[in-house]
């Protein structure tokens, strides 16, 4: 549904921001800590490899934003069609209801006339 798509995009944007912020911090840490210790260098490589996730997330989110806009347009179109259909059906119902009321009024008038004209 549209709500689920918007929720997913919100979460994707949140994680994208989270990972981007994390990658900036790790770049700073790698520069400060990479003085020659092997464990620090290994950690830097892992953190830098994680930075590629941000690019992937950017691509995914961009594609989802394009899909979401077309999905949103599709939902708007369907809602407009539904509104039009409901209005048409409501108008048709009103016409049938008025005809039925007119028919009942005509029958009532005939019954009253017959009742008045009956022999005593």
Short mmCIF file of C-alpha atoms in Angstrom, two decimals:
data_model
loop_
_atom_site.label_atom_id
_atom_site.label_comp_id
_atom_site.label_asym_id
_atom_site.label_seq_id
_atom_site.Cartn_x
_atom_site.Cartn_y
_atom_site.Cartn_z
CA UNK A 1 0.00 0.00 0.00
CA UNK A 2 1.00 3.62 -0.27
CA UNK A 3 1.37 3.88 3.51
CA UNK A 4 3.79 0.96 3.59
CA UNK A 5 5.83 2.47 0.75
CA UNK A 6 6.07 5.81 2.57
CA UNK A 7 7.05 4.06 5.81
CA UNK A 8 9.73 2.06 3.99
CA UNK A 9 11.10 5.18 2.30
CA UNK A 10 11.21 6.94 5.64
CA UNK A 11 13.20 4.10 7.16
CA UNK A 12 15.48 3.91 4.12
CA UNK A 13 16.17 7.63 4.40
CA UNK A 14 16.84 7.27 8.12
CA UNK A 15 19.33 4.45 7.60
CA UNK A 16 20.95 6.31 4.73
CA UNK A 17 21.49 9.32 6.95
CA UNK A 18 22.70 7.09 9.75
CA UNK A 19 25.22 5.29 7.55
CA UNK A 20 26.42 8.55 5.95
CA UNK A 21 27.04 10.09 9.35
CA UNK A 22 28.76 6.93 10.47
CA UNK A 23 31.02 6.91 7.42
CA UNK A 24 32.15 10.50 8.10
CA UNK A 25 33.06 9.55 11.65
CA UNK A 26 34.93 6.44 10.53
CA UNK A 27 36.90 8.36 7.92
CA UNK A 28 38.08 10.72 10.64
CA UNK A 29 38.92 7.80 12.95
CA UNK A 30 40.88 6.03 10.20
CA UNK A 31 43.01 9.08 9.58
CA UNK A 32 43.69 9.53 13.29
CA UNK A 33 44.24 5.90 14.22
CA UNK A 34 46.06 4.56 11.17
CA UNK A 35 49.52 5.16 12.54
CA UNK A 36 50.79 1.68 11.83
CA UNK A 37 48.94 -0.61 14.21
CA UNK A 38 47.68 -3.58 12.23
CA UNK A 39 44.39 -3.87 14.17
CA UNK A 40 43.62 -0.20 13.54
CA UNK A 41 44.40 -0.58 9.84
CA UNK A 42 42.15 -3.65 9.63
CA UNK A 43 39.34 -1.72 11.33
CA UNK A 44 39.85 1.14 8.87
CA UNK A 45 39.57 -1.20 5.90
CA UNK A 46 36.35 -2.67 7.28
CA UNK A 47 34.91 0.77 7.98
CA UNK A 48 35.92 2.05 4.54
CA UNK A 49 34.34 -1.01 2.95
CA UNK A 50 31.18 -0.11 4.84
CA UNK A 51 31.24 3.32 3.20
CA UNK A 52 30.30 1.68 -0.12
CA UNK A 53 26.99 0.77 1.49
CA UNK A 54 26.10 4.47 1.49
CA UNK A 55 26.48 4.66 -2.28
CA UNK A 56 24.32 1.57 -2.66
CA UNK A 57 21.72 3.02 -0.32
CA UNK A 58 21.77 6.28 -2.29
CA UNK A 59 21.01 4.39 -5.49
CA UNK A 60 18.27 2.31 -3.85
CA UNK A 61 16.62 5.31 -2.22
CA UNK A 62 16.78 7.34 -5.45
CA UNK A 63 15.12 4.50 -7.36
CA UNK A 64 12.51 4.04 -4.65
CA UNK A 65 11.75 7.77 -4.64
CA UNK A 66 11.09 7.60 -8.39
CA UNK A 67 8.90 4.51 -7.93
CA UNK A 68 7.11 6.11 -5.00
CA UNK A 69 6.24 9.21 -7.00
CA UNK A 70 4.75 7.11 -9.79
CA UNK A 71 3.00 4.93 -7.24
CA UNK A 72 1.67 8.04 -5.51
CA UNK A 73 0.43 9.37 -8.86
CA UNK A 74 -1.22 6.01 -9.51
CA UNK A 75 -2.89 6.07 -6.10
CA UNK A 76 -4.10 9.63 -6.72
CA UNK A 77 -5.50 8.54 -10.07
CA UNK A 78 -7.31 5.58 -8.50
CA UNK A 79 -8.74 7.75 -5.72
CA UNK A 80 -9.98 10.25 -8.31
CA UNK A 81 -11.60 7.42 -10.29
CA UNK A 82 -13.19 6.08 -7.11
CA UNK A 83 -14.53 9.53 -6.23
CA UNK A 84 -16.01 9.90 -9.73
CA UNK A 85 -17.61 6.45 -9.55
CA UNK A 86 -19.09 7.14 -6.11
CA UNK A 87 -20.55 10.46 -7.28
CA UNK A 88 -22.07 8.83 -10.36
CA UNK A 89 -23.60 6.01 -8.31
CA UNK A 90 -24.91 8.49 -5.74
CA UNK A 91 -26.55 10.55 -8.49
CA UNK A 92 -28.08 7.38 -9.98
CA UNK A 93 -29.38 6.37 -6.55
CA UNK A 94 -30.94 9.80 -6.00
CA UNK A 95 -32.71 9.58 -9.36
CA UNK A 96 -34.07 6.08 -8.60
CA UNK A 97 -35.08 7.17 -5.10
CA UNK A 98 -36.96 10.23 -6.42
CA UNK A 99 -38.71 8.08 -9.03
CA UNK A 100 -39.71 5.59 -6.33
CA UNK A 101 -40.99 8.42 -4.11
CA UNK A 102 -42.97 9.85 -7.03
CA UNK A 103 -44.41 6.41 -7.79
CA UNK A 104 -45.39 5.90 -4.13
CA UNK A 105 -46.99 9.35 -4.03
CA UNK A 106 -48.97 8.54 -7.20
CA UNK A 107 -50.14 5.22 -5.73
CA UNK A 108 -51.09 6.93 -2.47
CA UNK A 109 -53.13 9.50 -4.39
CA UNK A 110 -54.95 6.76 -6.32
CA UNK A 111 -55.74 4.82 -3.14
CA UNK A 112 -57.09 7.99 -1.50
CA UNK A 113 -59.22 8.70 -4.56
CA UNK A 114 -60.57 5.15 -4.60
CA UNK A 115 -61.22 5.30 -0.87
CA UNK A 116 -63.18 8.56 -1.23
CA UNK A 117 -65.13 7.32 -4.25
CA UNK A 118 -66.16 4.01 -2.74
CA UNK A 119 -69.82 3.41 -2.16
CA UNK A 120 -70.95 3.53 1.46
#
